[in-house]
Short mmCIF file of C-alpha atoms and ligand atoms in Angstrom, two decimals:
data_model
loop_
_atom_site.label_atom_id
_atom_site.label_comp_id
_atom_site.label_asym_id
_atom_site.label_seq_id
_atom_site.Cartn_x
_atom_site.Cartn_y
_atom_site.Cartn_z
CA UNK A 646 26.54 -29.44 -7.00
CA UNK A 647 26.59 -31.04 -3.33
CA UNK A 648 23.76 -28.60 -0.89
CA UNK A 649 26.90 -28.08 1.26
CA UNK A 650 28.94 -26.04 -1.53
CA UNK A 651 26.24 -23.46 -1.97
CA UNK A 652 27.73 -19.97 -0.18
CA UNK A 653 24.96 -17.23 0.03
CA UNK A 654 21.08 -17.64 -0.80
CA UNK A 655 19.27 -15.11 -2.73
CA UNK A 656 15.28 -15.18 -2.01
CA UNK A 657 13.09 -13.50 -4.37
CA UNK A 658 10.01 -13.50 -1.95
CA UNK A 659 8.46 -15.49 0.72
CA UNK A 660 6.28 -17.82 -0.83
CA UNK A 661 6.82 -21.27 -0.39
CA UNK A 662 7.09 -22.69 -4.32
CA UNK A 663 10.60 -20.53 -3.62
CA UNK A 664 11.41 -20.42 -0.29
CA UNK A 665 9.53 -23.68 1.77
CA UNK A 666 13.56 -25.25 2.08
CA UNK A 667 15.27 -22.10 3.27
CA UNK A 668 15.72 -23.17 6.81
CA UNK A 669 17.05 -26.54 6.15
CA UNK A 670 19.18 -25.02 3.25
CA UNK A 671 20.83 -22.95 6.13
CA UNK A 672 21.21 -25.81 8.70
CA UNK A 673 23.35 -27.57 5.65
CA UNK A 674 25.73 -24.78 4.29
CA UNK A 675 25.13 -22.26 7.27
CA UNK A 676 25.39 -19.80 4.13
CA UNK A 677 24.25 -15.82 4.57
CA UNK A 678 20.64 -15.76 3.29
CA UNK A 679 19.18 -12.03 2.04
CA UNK A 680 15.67 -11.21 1.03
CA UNK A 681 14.14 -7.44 0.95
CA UNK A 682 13.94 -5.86 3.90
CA UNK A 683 10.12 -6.14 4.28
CA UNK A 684 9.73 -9.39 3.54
CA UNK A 685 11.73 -10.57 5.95
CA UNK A 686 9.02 -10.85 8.11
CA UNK A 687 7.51 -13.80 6.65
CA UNK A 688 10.59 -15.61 7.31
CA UNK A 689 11.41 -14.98 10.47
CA UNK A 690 7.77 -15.01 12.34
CA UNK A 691 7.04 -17.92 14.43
CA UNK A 692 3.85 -19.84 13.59
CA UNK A 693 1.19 -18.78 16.29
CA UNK A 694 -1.89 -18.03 15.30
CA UNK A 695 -5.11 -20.78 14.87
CA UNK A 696 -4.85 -20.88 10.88
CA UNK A 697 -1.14 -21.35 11.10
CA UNK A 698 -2.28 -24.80 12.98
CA UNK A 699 -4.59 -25.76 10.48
CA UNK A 700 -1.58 -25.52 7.82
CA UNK A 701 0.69 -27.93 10.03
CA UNK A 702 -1.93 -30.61 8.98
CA UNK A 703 -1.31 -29.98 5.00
CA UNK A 704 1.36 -32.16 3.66
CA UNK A 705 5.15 -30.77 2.66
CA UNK A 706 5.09 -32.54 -0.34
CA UNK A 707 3.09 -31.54 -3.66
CA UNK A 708 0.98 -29.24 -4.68
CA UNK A 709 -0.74 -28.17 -1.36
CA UNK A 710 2.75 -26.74 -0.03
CA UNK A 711 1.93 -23.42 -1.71
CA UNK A 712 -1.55 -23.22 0.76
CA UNK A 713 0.19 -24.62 2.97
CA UNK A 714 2.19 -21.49 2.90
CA UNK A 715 -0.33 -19.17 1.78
CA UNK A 716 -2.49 -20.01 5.46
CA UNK A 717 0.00 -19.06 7.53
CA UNK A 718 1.35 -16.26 5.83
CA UNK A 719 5.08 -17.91 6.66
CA UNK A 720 7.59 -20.38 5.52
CA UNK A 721 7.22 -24.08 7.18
CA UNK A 722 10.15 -23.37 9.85
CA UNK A 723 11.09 -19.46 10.49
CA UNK A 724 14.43 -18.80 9.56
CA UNK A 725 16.50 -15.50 10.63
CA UNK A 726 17.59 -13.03 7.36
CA UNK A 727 21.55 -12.27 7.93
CA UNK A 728 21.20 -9.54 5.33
CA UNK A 729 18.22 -7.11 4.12
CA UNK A 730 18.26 -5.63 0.61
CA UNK A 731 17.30 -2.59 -0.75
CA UNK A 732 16.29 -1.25 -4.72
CA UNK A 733 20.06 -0.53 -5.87
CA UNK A 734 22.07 -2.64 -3.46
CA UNK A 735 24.65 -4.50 -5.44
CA UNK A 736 25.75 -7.98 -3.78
CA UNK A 737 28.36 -10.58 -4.50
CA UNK A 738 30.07 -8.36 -6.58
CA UNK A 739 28.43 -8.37 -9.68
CA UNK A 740 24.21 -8.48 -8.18
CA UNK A 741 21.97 -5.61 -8.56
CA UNK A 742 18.81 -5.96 -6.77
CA UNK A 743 15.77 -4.68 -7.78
CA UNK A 744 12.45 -4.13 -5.84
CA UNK A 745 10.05 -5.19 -8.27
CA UNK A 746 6.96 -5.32 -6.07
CA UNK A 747 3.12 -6.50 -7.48
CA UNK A 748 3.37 -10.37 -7.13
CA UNK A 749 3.94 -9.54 -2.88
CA UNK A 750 4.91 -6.25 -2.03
CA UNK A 751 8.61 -7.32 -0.89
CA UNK A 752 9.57 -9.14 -3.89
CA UNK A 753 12.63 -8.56 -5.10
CA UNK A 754 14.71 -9.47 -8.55
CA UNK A 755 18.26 -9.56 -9.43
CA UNK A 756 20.19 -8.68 -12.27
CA UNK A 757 23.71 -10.10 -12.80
CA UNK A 758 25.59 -7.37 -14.24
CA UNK A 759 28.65 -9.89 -15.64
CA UNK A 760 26.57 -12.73 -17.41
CA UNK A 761 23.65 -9.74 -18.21
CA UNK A 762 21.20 -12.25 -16.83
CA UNK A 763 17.89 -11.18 -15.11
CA UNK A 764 16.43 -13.60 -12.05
CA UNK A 765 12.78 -12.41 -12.18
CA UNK A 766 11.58 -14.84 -9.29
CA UNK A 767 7.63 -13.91 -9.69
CA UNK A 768 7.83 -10.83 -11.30
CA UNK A 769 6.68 -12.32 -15.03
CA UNK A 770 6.53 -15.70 -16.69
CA UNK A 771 8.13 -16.93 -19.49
CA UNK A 772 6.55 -19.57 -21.85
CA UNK A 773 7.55 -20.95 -25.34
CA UNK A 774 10.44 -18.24 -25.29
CA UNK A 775 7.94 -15.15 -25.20
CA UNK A 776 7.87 -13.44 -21.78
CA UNK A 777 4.10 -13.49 -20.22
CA UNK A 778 2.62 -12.01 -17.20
CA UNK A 779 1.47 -14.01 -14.09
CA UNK A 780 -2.29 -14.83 -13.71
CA UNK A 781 -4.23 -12.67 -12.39
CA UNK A 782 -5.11 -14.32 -9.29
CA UNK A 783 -1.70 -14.50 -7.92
CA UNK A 784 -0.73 -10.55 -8.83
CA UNK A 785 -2.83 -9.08 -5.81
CA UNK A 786 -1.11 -5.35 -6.58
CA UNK A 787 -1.97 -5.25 -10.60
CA UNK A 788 -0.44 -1.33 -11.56
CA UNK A 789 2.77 -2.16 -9.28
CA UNK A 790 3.37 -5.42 -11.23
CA UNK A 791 3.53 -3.35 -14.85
CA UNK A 792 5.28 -0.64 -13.19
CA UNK A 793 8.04 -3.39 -12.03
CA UNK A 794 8.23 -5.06 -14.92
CA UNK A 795 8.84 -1.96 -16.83
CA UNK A 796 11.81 -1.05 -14.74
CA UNK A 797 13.01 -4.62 -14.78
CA UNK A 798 13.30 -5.28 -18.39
CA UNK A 799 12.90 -1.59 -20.20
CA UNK A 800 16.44 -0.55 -21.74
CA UNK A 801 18.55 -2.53 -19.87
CA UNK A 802 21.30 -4.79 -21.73
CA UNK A 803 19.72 -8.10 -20.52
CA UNK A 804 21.10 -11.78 -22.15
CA UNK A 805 18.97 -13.94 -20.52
CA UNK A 806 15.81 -13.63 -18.24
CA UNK A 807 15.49 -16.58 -15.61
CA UNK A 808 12.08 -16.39 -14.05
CA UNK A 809 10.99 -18.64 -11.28
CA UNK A 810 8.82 -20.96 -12.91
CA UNK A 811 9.32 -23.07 -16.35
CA UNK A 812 12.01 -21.59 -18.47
CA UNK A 813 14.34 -19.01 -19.19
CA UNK A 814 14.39 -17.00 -22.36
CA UNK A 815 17.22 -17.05 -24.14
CA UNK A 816 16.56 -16.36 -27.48
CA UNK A 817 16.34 -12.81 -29.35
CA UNK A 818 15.86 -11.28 -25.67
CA UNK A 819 16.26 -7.81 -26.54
CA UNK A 820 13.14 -7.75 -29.18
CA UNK A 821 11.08 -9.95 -27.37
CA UNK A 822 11.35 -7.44 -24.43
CA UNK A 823 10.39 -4.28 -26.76
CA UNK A 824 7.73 -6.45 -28.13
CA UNK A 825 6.78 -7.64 -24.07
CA UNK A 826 6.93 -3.76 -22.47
CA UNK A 827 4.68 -2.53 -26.08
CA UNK A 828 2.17 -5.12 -25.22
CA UNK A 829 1.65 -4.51 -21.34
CA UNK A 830 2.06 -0.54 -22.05
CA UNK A 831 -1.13 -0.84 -24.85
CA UNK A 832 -2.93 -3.95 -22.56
CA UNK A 833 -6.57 -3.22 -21.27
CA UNK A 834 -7.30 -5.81 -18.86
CA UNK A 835 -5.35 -8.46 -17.20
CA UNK A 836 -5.62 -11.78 -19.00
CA UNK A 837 -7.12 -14.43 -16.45
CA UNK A 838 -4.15 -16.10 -16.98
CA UNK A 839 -1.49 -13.90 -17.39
ZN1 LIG B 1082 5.29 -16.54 -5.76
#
């Protein structure tokens, strides 16, 4: 699909594994772009302060694009939000979005009512078709993370659950999440690795 046929851009959150391309993404399709309300600020900030400068020295390419974010607190090139989302909003017809802070406190998911699909950006992980949390180190807010993913995934008629990272699950959704929600319910201590 050619960059210039995409019409709106849904961000999960700020950080720049997701959202590094979001400006030049705009300047190609001059789409709408909406994020969370709150987390619009890391978008649309200007670079300014001394540690922000030390981040325009890290390359765009590879692995250190994530630091490169995480110095400045702010995508590469500040972009403005044309629309700010709330828990409950429904968008493009058929998108409910779904505040699902713990991974940053603005991140958002969305659930596609028609297909019954779930984009969980950074909310959970899903690996070898069983649904996993994220390591520890980048879930700053622990409790709001199970509290999230409980209301993401608990009782609701979900297909398919696209996460942002690796794969989606697809297959025999509905027991993996009872199986998911008993395990994080019963869990002790977050596994260094999620
Ligand atoms: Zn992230």
């Amino acid at each position: 699909m050619p960059v210039e046929s995409i019409s709106d851009i849904l961000l999960t959150h700020w950080h720049n594994d997701h959202s590094a391309g979001t400006a030049e993404l705009k300047a190609i399709s001059n789409c709408p772009i909406y994020c969370q309300k709150e987390e619009a600020v890391y978008f649309e900030k200007k670079p300014g302060s001394k540690i922000r400068q030390l981040a325009e020295y890290i390359p765009e390419r590879g692995i250190l694009v994530l630091l490169k974010g995480l110095l400045g607190e702010v995508v590469p090139r500040n972009v403005k939000i044309d629309r700010l989302l709330s828990n409950g909003d429904t968008i493009l017809n058929d998108f409910l979005v779904l505040e699902s802070p713990g991974h940053t406190p603005g991140h958002i998911s969305f659930y596609d009512k028609k297909s019954k699909t779930l984009f969980a950006g950074d909310a959970l992980a899903v690996i070898k078709q069983q649904i996993r949390l994220m390591a520890g180190v980048v879930t700053p807010d622990k409790p709001a993370s199970i509290t999230s993913i409980l209301k993401l995934i608990e009782g609701r008629d979900i297909n398919m659950i696209c996460p942002g990272h690796r794969e989606p699950l697809i297959k025999n959704t509905q027991s993996e999440i009872i199986r998911f929600a008993y395990y994080i319910k019963k869990m002790k201590k977050w596994p260094l690795l999620g």
